[in-house]
Structure formats: structure tokens, C-alpha cells
Coordinates of C-alpha atoms (C1' of nucleotides) in Angstrom, one line a residue:
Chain A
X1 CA 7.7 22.8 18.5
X2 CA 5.6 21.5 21.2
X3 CA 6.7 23.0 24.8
X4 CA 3.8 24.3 26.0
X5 CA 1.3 21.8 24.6
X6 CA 3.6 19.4 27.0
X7 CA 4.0 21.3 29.6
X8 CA -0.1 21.9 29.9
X9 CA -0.1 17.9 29.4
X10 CA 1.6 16.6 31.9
X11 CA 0.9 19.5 34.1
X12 CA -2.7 17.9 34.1
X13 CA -1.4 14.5 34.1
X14 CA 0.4 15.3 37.5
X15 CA 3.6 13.9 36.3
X16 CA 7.0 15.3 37.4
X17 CA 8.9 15.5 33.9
X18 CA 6.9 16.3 30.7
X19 CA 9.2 15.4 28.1
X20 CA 9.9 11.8 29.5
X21 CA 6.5 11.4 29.8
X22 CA 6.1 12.2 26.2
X23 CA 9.0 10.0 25.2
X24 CA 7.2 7.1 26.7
X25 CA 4.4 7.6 24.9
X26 CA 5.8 7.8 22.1
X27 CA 8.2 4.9 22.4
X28 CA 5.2 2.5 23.4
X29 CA 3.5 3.5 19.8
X30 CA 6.5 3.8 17.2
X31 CA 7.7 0.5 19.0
X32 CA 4.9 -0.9 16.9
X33 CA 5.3 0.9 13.8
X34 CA 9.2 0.8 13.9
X35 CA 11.9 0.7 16.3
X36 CA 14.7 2.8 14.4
X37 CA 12.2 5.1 13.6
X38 CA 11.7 6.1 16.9
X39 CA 13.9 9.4 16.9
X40 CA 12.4 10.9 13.4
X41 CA 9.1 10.4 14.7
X42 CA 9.6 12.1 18.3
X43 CA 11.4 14.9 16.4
X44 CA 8.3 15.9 13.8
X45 CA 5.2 14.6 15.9
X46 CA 3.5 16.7 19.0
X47 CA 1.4 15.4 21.9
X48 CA -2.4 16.1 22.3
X49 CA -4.6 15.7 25.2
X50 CA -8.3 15.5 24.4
X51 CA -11.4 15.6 26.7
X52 CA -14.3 13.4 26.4
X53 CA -16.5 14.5 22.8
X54 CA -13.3 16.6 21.8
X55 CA -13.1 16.7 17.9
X56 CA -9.9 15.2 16.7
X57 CA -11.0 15.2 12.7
X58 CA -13.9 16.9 10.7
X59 CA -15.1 15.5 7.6
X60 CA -14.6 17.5 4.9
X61 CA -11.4 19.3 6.5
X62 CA -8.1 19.2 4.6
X63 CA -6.0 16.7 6.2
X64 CA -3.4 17.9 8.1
X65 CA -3.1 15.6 11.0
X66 CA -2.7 12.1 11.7
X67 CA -3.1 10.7 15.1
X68 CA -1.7 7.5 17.3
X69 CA -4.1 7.0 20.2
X70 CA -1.9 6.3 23.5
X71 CA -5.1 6.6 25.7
X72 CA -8.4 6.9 25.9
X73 CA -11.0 6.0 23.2
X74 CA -12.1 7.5 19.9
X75 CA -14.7 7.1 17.8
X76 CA -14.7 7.5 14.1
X77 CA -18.3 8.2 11.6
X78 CA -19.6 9.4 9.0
X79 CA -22.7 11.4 8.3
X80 CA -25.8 11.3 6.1
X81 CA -27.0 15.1 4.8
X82 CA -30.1 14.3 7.3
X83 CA -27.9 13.1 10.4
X84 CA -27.8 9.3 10.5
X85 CA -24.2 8.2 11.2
X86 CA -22.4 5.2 11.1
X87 CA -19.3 4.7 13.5
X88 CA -16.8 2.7 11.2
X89 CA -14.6 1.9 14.0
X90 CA -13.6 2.6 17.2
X91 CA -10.1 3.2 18.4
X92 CA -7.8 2.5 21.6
X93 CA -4.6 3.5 22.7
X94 CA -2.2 1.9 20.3
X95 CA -4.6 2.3 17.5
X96 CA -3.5 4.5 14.5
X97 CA -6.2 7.4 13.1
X98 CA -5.6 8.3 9.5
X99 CA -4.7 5.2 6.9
X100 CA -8.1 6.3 5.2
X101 CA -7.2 9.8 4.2
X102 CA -6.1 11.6 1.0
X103 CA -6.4 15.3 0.8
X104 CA -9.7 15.8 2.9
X105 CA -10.8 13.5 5.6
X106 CA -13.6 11.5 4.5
X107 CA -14.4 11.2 8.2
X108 CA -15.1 12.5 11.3
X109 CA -13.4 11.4 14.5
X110 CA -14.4 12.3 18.1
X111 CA -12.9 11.5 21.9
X112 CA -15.0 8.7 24.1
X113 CA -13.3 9.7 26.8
X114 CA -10.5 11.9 27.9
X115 CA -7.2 10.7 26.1
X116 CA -4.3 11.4 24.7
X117 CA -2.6 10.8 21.4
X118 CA 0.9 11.5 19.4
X119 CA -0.3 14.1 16.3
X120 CA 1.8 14.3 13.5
X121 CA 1.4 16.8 10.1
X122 CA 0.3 14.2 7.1
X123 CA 3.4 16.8 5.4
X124 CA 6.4 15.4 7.8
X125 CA 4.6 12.1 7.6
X126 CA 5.0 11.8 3.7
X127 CA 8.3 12.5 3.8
X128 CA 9.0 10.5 6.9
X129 CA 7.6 7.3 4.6
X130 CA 10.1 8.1 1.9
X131 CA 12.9 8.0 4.4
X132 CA 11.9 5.2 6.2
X133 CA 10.8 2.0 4.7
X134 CA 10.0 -0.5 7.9
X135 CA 7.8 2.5 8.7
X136 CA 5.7 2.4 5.3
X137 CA 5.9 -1.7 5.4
X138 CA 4.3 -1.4 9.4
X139 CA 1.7 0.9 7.9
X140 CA 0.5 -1.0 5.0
X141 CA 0.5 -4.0 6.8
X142 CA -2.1 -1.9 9.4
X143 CA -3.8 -0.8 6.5
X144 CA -4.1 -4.9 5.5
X145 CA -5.5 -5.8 8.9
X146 CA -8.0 -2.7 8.6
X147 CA -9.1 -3.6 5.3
X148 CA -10.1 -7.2 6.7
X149 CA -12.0 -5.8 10.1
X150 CA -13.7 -3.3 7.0
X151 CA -14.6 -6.7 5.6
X152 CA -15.9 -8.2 8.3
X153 CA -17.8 -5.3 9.6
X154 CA -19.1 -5.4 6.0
X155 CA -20.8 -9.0 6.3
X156 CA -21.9 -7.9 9.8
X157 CA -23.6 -4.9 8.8
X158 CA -25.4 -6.2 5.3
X159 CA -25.9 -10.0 6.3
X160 CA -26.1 -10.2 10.4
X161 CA -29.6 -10.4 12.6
X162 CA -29.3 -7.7 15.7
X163 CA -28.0 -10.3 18.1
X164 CA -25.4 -11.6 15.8
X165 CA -24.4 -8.1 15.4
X166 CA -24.3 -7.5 19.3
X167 CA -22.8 -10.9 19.9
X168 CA -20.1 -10.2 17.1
X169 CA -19.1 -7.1 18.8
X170 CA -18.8 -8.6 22.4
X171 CA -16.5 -11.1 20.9
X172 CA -14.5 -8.5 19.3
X173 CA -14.3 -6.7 22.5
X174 CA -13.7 -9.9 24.0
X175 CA -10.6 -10.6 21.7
X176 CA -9.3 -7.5 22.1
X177 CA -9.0 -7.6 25.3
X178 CA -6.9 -10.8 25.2
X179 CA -4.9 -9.7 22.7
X180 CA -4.2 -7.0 25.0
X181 CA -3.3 -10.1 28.0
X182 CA -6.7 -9.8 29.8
X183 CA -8.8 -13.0 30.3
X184 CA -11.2 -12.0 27.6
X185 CA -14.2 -11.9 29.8
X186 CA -14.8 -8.7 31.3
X187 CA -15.4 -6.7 28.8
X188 CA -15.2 -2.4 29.1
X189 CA -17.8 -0.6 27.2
X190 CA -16.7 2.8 27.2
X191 CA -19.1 4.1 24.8
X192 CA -23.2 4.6 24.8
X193 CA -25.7 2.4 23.4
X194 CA -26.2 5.3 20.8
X195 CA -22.8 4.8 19.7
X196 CA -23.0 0.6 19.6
X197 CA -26.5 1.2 17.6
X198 CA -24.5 3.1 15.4
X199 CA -22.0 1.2 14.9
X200 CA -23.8 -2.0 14.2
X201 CA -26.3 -0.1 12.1
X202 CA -29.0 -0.2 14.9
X203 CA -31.2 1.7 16.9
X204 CA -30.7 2.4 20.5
X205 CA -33.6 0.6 21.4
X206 CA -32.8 -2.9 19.3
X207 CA -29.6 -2.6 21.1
X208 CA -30.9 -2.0 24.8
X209 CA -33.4 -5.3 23.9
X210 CA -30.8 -7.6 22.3
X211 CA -28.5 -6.8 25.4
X212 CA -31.7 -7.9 27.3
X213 CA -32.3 -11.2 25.6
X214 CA -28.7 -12.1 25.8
X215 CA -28.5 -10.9 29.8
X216 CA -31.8 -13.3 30.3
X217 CA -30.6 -16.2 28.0
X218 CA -27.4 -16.2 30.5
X219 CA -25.0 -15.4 28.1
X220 CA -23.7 -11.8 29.5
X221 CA -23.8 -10.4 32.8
X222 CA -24.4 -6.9 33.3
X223 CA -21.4 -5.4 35.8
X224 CA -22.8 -1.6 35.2
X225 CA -24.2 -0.1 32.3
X226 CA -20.1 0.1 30.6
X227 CA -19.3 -3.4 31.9
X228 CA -20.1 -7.0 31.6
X229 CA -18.9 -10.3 31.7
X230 CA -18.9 -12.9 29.3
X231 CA -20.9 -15.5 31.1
X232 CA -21.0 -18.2 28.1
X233 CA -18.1 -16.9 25.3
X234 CA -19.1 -20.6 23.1
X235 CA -22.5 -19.4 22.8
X236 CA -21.6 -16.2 22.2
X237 CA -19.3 -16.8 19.5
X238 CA -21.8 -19.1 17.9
X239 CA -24.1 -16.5 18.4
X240 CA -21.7 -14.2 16.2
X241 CA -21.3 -16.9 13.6
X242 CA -17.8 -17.2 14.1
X243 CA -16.8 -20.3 12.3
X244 CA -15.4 -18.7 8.9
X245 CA -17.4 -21.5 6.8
X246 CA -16.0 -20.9 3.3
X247 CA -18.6 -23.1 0.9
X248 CA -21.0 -25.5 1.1
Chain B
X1 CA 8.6 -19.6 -15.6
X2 CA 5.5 -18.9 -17.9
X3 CA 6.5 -19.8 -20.9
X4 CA 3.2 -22.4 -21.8
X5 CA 0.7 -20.4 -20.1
X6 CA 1.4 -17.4 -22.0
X7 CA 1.3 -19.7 -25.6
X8 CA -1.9 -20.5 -24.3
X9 CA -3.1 -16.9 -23.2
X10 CA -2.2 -15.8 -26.1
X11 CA -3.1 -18.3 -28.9
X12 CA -6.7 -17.8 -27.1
X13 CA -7.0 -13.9 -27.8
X14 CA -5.4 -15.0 -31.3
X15 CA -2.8 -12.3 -31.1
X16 CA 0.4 -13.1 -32.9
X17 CA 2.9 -12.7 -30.3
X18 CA 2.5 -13.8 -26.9
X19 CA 5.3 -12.0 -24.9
X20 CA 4.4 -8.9 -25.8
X21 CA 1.0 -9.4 -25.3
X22 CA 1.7 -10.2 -22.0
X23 CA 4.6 -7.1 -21.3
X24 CA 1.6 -4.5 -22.9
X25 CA -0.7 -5.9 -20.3
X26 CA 1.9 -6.2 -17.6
X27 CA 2.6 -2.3 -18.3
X28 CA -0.4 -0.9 -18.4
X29 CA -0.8 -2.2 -14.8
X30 CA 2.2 -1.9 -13.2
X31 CA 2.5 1.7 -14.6
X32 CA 0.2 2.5 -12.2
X33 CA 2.2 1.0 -9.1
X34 CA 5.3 1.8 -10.3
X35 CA 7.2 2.6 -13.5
X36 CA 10.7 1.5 -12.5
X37 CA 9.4 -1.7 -10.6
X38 CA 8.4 -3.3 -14.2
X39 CA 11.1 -5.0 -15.2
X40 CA 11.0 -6.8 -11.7
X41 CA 7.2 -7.4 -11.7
X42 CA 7.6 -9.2 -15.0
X43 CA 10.1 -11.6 -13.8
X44 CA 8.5 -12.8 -10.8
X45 CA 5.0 -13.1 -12.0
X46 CA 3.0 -14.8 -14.6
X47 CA -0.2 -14.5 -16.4
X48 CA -3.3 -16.0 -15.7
X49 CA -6.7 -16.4 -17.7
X50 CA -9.7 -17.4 -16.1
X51 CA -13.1 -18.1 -17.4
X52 CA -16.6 -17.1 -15.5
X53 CA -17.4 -18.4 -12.2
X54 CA -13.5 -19.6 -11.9
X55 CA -12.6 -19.2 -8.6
X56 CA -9.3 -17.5 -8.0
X57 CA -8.8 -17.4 -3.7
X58 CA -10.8 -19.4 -1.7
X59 CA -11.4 -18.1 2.1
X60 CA -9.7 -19.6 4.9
X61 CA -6.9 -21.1 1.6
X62 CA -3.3 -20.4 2.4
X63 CA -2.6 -16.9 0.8
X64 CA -0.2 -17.5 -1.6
X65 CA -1.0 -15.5 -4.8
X66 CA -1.6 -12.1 -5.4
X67 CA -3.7 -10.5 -8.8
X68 CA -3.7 -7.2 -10.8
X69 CA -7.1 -8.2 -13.0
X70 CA -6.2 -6.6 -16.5
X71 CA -9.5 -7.5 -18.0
X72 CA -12.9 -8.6 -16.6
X73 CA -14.0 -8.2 -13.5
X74 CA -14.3 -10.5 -10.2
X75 CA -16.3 -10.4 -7.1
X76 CA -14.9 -10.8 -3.6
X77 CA -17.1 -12.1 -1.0
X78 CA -17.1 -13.3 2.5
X79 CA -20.2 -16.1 3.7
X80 CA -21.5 -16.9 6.8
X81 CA -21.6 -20.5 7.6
X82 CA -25.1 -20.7 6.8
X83 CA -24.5 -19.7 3.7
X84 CA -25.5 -16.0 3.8
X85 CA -23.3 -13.9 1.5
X86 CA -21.4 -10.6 1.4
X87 CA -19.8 -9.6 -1.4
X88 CA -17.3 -6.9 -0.4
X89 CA -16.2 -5.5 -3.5
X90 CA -16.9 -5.8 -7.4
X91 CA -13.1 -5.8 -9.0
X92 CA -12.6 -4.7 -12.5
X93 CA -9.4 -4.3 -14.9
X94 CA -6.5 -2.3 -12.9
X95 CA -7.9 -3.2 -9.6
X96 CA -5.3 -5.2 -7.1
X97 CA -6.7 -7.9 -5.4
X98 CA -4.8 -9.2 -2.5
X99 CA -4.4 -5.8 -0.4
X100 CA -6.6 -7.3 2.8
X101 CA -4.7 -10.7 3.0
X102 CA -2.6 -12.1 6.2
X103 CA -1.1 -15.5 6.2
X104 CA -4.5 -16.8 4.6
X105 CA -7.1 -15.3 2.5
X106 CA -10.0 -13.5 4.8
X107 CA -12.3 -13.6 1.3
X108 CA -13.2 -15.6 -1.6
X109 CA -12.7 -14.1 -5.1
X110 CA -14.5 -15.7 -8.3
X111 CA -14.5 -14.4 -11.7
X112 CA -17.2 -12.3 -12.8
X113 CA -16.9 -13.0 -16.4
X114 CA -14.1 -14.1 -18.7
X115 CA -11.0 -11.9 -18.1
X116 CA -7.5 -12.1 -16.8
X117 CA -5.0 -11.3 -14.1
X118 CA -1.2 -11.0 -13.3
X119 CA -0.5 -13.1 -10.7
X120 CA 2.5 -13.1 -8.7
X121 CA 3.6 -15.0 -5.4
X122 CA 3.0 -13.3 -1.9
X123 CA 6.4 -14.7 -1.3
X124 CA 8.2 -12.8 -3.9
X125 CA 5.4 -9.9 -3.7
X126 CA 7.3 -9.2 0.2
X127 CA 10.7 -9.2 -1.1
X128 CA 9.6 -7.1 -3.8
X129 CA 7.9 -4.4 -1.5
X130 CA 11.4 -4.2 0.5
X131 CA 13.4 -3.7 -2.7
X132 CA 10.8 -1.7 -4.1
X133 CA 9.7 1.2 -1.4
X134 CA 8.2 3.2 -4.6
X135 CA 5.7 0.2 -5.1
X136 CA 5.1 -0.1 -1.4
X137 CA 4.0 4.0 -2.0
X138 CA 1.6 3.1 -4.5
X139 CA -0.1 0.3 -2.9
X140 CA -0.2 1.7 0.4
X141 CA -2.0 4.5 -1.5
X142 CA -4.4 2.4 -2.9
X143 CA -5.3 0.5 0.6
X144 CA -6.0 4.1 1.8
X145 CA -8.4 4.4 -1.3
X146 CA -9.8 1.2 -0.9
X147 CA -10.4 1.7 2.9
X148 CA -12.5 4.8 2.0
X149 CA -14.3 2.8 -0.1
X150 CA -14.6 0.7 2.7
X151 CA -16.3 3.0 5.1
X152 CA -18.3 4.1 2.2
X153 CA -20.0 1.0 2.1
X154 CA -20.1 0.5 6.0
X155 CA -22.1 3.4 5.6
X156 CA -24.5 2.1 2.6
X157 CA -25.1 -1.1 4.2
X158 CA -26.3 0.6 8.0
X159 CA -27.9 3.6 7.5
X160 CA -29.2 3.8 3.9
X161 CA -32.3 2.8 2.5
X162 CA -32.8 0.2 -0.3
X163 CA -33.3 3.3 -2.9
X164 CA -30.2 5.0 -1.7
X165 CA -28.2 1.9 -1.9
X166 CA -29.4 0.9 -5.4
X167 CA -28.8 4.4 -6.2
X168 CA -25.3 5.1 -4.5
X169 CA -24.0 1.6 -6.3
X170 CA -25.0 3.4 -9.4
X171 CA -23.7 6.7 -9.2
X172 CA -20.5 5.0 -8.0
X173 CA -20.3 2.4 -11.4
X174 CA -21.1 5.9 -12.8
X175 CA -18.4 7.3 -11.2
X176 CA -15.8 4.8 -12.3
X177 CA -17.0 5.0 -16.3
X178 CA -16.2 8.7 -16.0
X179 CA -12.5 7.8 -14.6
X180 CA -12.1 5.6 -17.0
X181 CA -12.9 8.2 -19.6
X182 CA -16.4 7.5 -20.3
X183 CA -19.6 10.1 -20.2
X184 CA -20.5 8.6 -16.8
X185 CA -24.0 8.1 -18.4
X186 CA -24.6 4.2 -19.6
X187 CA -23.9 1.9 -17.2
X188 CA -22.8 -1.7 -17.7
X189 CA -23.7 -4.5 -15.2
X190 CA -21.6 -7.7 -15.4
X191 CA -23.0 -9.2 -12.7
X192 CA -26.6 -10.5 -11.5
X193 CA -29.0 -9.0 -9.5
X194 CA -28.3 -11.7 -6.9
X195 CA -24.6 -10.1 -6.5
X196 CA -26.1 -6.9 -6.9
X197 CA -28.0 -7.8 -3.7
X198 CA -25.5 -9.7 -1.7
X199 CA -23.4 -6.3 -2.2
X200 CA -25.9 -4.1 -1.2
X201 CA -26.9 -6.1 2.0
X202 CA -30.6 -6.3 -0.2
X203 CA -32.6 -9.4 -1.5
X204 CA -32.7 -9.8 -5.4
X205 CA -36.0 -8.9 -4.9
X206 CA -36.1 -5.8 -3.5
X207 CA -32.8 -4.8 -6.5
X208 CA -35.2 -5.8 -8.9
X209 CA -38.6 -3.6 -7.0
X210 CA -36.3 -1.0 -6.6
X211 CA -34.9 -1.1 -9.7
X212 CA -38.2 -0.6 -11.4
X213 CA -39.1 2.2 -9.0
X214 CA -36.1 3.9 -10.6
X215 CA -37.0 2.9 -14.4
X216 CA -40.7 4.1 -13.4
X217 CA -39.6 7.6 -12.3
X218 CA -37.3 7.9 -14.8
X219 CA -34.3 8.5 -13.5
X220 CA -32.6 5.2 -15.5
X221 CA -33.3 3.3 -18.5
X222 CA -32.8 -0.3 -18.5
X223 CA -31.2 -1.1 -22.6
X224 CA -31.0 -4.6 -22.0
X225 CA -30.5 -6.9 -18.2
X226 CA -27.2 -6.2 -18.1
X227 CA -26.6 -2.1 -19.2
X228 CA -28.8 0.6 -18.3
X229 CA -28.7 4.6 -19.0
X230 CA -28.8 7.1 -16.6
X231 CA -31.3 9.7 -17.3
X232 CA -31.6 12.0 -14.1
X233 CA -27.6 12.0 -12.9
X234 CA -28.8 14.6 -11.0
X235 CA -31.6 13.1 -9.2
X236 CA -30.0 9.9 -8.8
X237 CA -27.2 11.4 -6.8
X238 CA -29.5 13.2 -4.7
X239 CA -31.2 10.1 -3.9
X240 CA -27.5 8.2 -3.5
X241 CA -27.0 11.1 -0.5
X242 CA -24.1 12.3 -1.9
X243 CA -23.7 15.8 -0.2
X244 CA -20.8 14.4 2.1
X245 CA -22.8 16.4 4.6
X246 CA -20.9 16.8 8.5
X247 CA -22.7 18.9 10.9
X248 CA -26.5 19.9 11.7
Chain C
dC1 C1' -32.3 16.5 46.4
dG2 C1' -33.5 17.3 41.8
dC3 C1' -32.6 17.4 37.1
dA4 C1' -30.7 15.9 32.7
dG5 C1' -29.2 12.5 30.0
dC6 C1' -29.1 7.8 29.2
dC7 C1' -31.2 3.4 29.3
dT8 C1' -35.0 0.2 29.2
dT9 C1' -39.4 -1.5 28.1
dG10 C1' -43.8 -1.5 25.6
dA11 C1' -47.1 -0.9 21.7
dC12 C1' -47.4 -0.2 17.2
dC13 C1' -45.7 0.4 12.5
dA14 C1' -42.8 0.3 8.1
dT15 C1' -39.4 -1.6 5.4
dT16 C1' -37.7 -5.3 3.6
dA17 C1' -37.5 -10.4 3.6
dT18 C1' -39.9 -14.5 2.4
dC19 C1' -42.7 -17.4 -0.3
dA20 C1' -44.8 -18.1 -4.6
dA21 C1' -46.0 -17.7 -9.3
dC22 C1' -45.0 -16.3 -13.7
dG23 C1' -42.3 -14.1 -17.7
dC24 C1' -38.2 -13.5 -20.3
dT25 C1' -34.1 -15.0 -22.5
dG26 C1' -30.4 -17.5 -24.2
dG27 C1' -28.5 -21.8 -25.1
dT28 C1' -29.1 -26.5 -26.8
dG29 C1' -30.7 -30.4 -29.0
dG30 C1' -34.1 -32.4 -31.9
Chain D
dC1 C1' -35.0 -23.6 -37.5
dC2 C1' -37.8 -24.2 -33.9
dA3 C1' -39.0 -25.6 -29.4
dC4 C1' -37.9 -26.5 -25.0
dC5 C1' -35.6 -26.0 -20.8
dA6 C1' -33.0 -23.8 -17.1
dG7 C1' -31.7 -20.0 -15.0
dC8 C1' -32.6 -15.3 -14.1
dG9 C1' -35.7 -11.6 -13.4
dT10 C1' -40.1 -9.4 -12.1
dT11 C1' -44.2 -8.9 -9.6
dG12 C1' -47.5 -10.0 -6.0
dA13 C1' -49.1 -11.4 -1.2
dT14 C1' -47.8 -12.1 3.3
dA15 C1' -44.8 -12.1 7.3
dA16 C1' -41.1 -10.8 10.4
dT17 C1' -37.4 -8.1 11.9
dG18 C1' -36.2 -4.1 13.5
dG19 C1' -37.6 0.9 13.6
dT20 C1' -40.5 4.6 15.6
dC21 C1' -43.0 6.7 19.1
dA22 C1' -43.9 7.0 23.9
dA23 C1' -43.5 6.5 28.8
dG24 C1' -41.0 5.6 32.7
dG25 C1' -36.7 4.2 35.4
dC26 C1' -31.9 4.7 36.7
dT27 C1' -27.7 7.3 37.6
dG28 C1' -24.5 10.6 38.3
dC29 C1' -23.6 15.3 38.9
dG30 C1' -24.5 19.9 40.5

DNA sequence: CGCAGCCTTGACCATTATCAACGCTGGTGG
DNA sequence: CCACCAGCGTTGATAATGGTCAAGGCTGCG
């Protein structure tokens, strides 16, 4: 079902034995999704390796695929007749590309970076939810926890000023990178200020200044143009208005 | 379990016999999620009428109910602690509220209008989903629809302008009247242009400029405040940016 | 070393927010 | 039954945030 794809993969990868590579990959995602589930999914899923700007999903296209990231970076947008896009998320190895699809994708999603990811037809995957419960429970809990980050890009987008935007973001970044077991202050910014402007419904320009004002207030402190450290993470996430505040 | 609630429910809407009230409202919503899962829905949840402005989840509150509204409509809403609002989502009979939740509620949710719900317990709601993988289907296909709507709105609220936001929310109320069987053509709208706004990431002023712009070039109608006709479908959808447009 | 693409900074501008005043409407109490 | 009041909505004048246009700097790759 997959052979050669594998065989070019790991052939690039320089690793000795393309199918445990594969495995391991796959074990490190289904892990999450559901342990007895492992076997089924290695049996109807295939492995992809993508290049940086590869197109993964086209808005518009029937929806064959689904994707878990296991490396690399993707972004996901839509587009306006005239151009404009907005990025509604970007994903990370571990990350799962897809929940938000019925027939046609109602999105497009492109590679950051070189990656890789564990494809699997929406058609096995149907069937593979009937068959496996823990699987569809895993899922819609993922689908819960997108739903909230929706939310909260939600307020970000129609109620947040251009640095609470960029701040909010950092700290996300920030999080995420603890959640992963890092420190939570050097954050990896794999993507162009085109794409953070386009993700926190900005321009380029707002971004490149807000970055600016935070880098001069001491807040951030530029490592290269994709990394920084989070000089002041209280500020920051006050800057992001982070306390949940419920009424008053 | 719900015995005096429902007397009250039901002596309210002045109908003769409570249970089946209750049952016939129960069934039209759970038909949706699942036909065979009725029986069990009944027995672990109860019914619940609220007035306007009742609130029915508080943000940051311990999540411990979940709603199907069978009549009125709710908004859900996340503030800033400043007191900036974003309402996420307009809810309206047959909608599920509850998909986005954790351990605690991410949103508050307040009642639009008079109207009612079936509540049931996020406890039982979990045992349910395990006995139940038919429901656990349906309502991970409705977080995959409400995701969309999601990144529909991420959209809206960072690249549109306030005409294409006014106009998008319209089409899409328009949208839902023709679901639900209507001509798609006079819209009603329960809520204030303040919501309005704090939906559309807009000021009440600029809904109510816009809105006039709209009536002016007479592509609506305003019949009262709270309803309006749409006279130019055509042109309003142009204006909403509805060509799901990918490339170029 | 040079070029292309990305990023930054600056000057100016447009859209939308803010502040303010007034009109409408529906509910209530005289 | 009418009048008043409160809340909501509309409209206008002004201001501010962020967008647009433009120029120049950095960086990484060929």
C-alpha cells in the first residue's frame, strides 16, 4: 500500500529500516488518539514527506485525506475571492489536520517547513470510527479543545489591540512549548511575519512594529529573526490579557 | 428526577400534559443525535425553561451541565477582563451547547429570549457517549460543523470589512431560515445591535451606519428593529464574499 | 559577491472607534 | 388613556488605531 512512498522517505531521512521508522511514527501519534488502535491505523494509513510550501489540502477539493503531523509545521487558511487570507491555525508534529471537514475541505493547508505526516483516506477513517470507539471519543475530545482555541482566537481577532494580539500569540507559543517539557521561554518562530499578520488579522508591517515596541519595552529578545526569548513572560501575559475575568 | 419542573414547564405553556410535552420536545432533538439513544437521553436529563437574560453557564464555573436549546435562542460569549466582549456564537432551537467544554466552561452562555433547553449532566453525558458510540457519531459530526463555522468567523472578524461582516452575518441567518424551511428572504433578529456588534468584532455604531448603508442601497428592508427583508440576495452575498474563492 | 526575498521603519491615510446628541419605542404608573 | 422614562438605536463630529505606500536594510543562497 505504501512501499515506495517509504522507501523514498526514509531513503531521504538517511535511516537504515523504513518500515520501523514508520512504525515509530506512527506509534508516537495513535499513542495519543488510542493505544489499541494502533494496528488498524498502521494497516489503512500511509506516510508523507512534504517540503517546505508543499500543499497538503486545497479548499474546495473533495476530501480524501486526513493528516497527523509527526514533523515539521503546517499552516492552515482560508481565502477571500480578492486574496486576503486568514491562517486559522497552525499545526506541529502531534497535531491532527482534518476535524473540520465534511465532503470538501473548507480549507487550505500548506507545509512551513519540510515535514512529515501519517495520511489516512477520510473512507478507512469512517469506518475505522465505527469500529473503534476510544478512537472517536480521543477525536471528539480534540475536536473540544479546538473548538475552545477557535474561541479564543475568536475574542483575539474581533476584541484584541495589535500588541495583545502579538503578546497573546507569544504566550501561546510560550505554553506550547512547555506543554511540550521546554522552559517556556525560547520561543521557535518557524513561520514569516506574513504568516503571524495573517494569522492575527494584521499586516506585516503592524506586526514588524509591535515586535519592535515589545523588543524596546524589554519584554522579548530577539535571538534571530525565527527566535526569541521571553524576557518578562508576567508582562507578557498581562499584555495578552490573560486573566479569564468572567463579569464585572 | 424532573417530575416538578416539568409541572411547571408545562403548566407555563398551558399544555395539558406535561410528560409528553417534554418526550415531543426531547424527540425532536435527540432525533437528530440519535434515534435509538432516546430512551436513554430521557432518563438522565431533565428540562429546563429559562427567561431572557438568564444566564445558563458562567465562564471559568465548573462544567457540569450540558443543553440541547429546543426553543429560543442564547448567546455564548467570552470577555476580556476589561470588560470587552466576544460573542462566539448565536444559538437557536436544535443547536447543542456544551461541545467546547473541558473540566470548566471556556464561555458564558445567557438566554437570548424566553425559550428552553434539555439539560443533562456532563457526568452522565460521558457515560452516555461510551454506551452510545452512534451519539458520539453525531456530535462529533456536529463539532466538525461547528468548527467550520468557527474558521468562518476567524475569517469574518480578520480580514473582512464592516460591510462584508454585516453582510456575511446576514446571508448566514439567511442561510439557516432556508434550512429550516423558510424562503431564506425575511430575516428575524432576536438580539440587539450591541450583540450584533460584539459578534461581528464591530461597534453598535458602525452595525447601525452600516446597516443603513444597506437599507439605503436597497439590498434589505428593515420591517420593524428586530426583522428585516432581504431584497438583493444576490447582491448581499456578493458583498458577504461568498465565492469560497482558493487560488489567484 | 550580488540578488531576491523578507523584514523594518517612516510618512501618510482610511476605516472604524469614540464621544456626543438626539429620536424612537415600549412599558409603566399616574 | 396618556405621559413619561429608560433603554435602544441612529446620526454626526472627531480621533486613534492600524493599513497603505514607499524606501531602505538585512540575510541567506546561488
Amino acid at each position: 500500500m505504501s512501499g515506495t512512498t517509504e522507501a523514498i522517505v526514509c531513503a531521504r531521512d538517511s535511516r537504515p529500516d523504513p518500515c520501523s521508522l514508520c512504525a515509530a511514527r506512527h506509534l508516537s501519534v495513535c499513542n495519543v488518539l488510542a493505544e489499541d488502535g494502533l494496528r488498524r491505523l498502521n494497516s489503512i494509513s500511509d506516510h508523507q514527506d512534504f517540503g517546505a510550501g508543499e500543499i497538503l489540502v486545497r479548499e474546495g477539493d473533495p476530501a480524501t485525506n486526513l493528516f497527523n503531523i509527526t514533523s515539521g509545521a503546517v499552516r492552515v487558511y482560508k481565502l477571500l475571492p480578492d486574496g486576503r487570507r486568514q491562517i486559522v491555525g497552525f499545526l506541529f508534529s502531534g497535531d491532527f489536520l482534518g476535524l473540520a471537514t465534511g465532503d470538501r475541505y473548507a480549507f487550505s493547508a500548506e507545509a512551513l517547513s519540510t515535514g512529515s505526516a501519517c495520511r489516512f483516506q477520510k473512507k478507512s477513517y469512517r469506518k475505522m470510527l465505527v469500529e473503534q470507539p476510544d478512537l472517536e471519543t480521543a477525536l471528539l475530545d480534540r475536536a473540544s479543545h479546538e473548538l475552545q482555541a477557535a474561541h479564543n482566537q475568536m475574542l483575539l481577532l474581533g476584541r484584541k489591540t495589535a500588541v495583545e494580539r502579538l503578546a497573546s500569540f507569544l504566550a501561546d507559543l510560550a505554553a506550547r512549548d512547555r506543554r511540550a517539557g521546554g522552559a517556556g521561554r525560547i520561543i521557535q518562530l518557524p513561520m514569516t511575519r506574513a504568516e503571524i499578520a495573517d494569522y492575527l488579522g494584521l499586516t506585516t508591517e503592524t506586526v514588524s512594529r509591535v515586535t519592535s515596541r515589545l523588543k524596546t519595552r524589554g519584554v522579548i529578545r530577539l535571538l534571530s529573526l525565527h527566535s526569541l526569548s521571553i524576557e518578562k513572560p508576567a508582562e507578557l501575559a498581562e499584555l495578552a490579557g490573560l486573566d479569564a475575568g468572567d463579569g464585572a
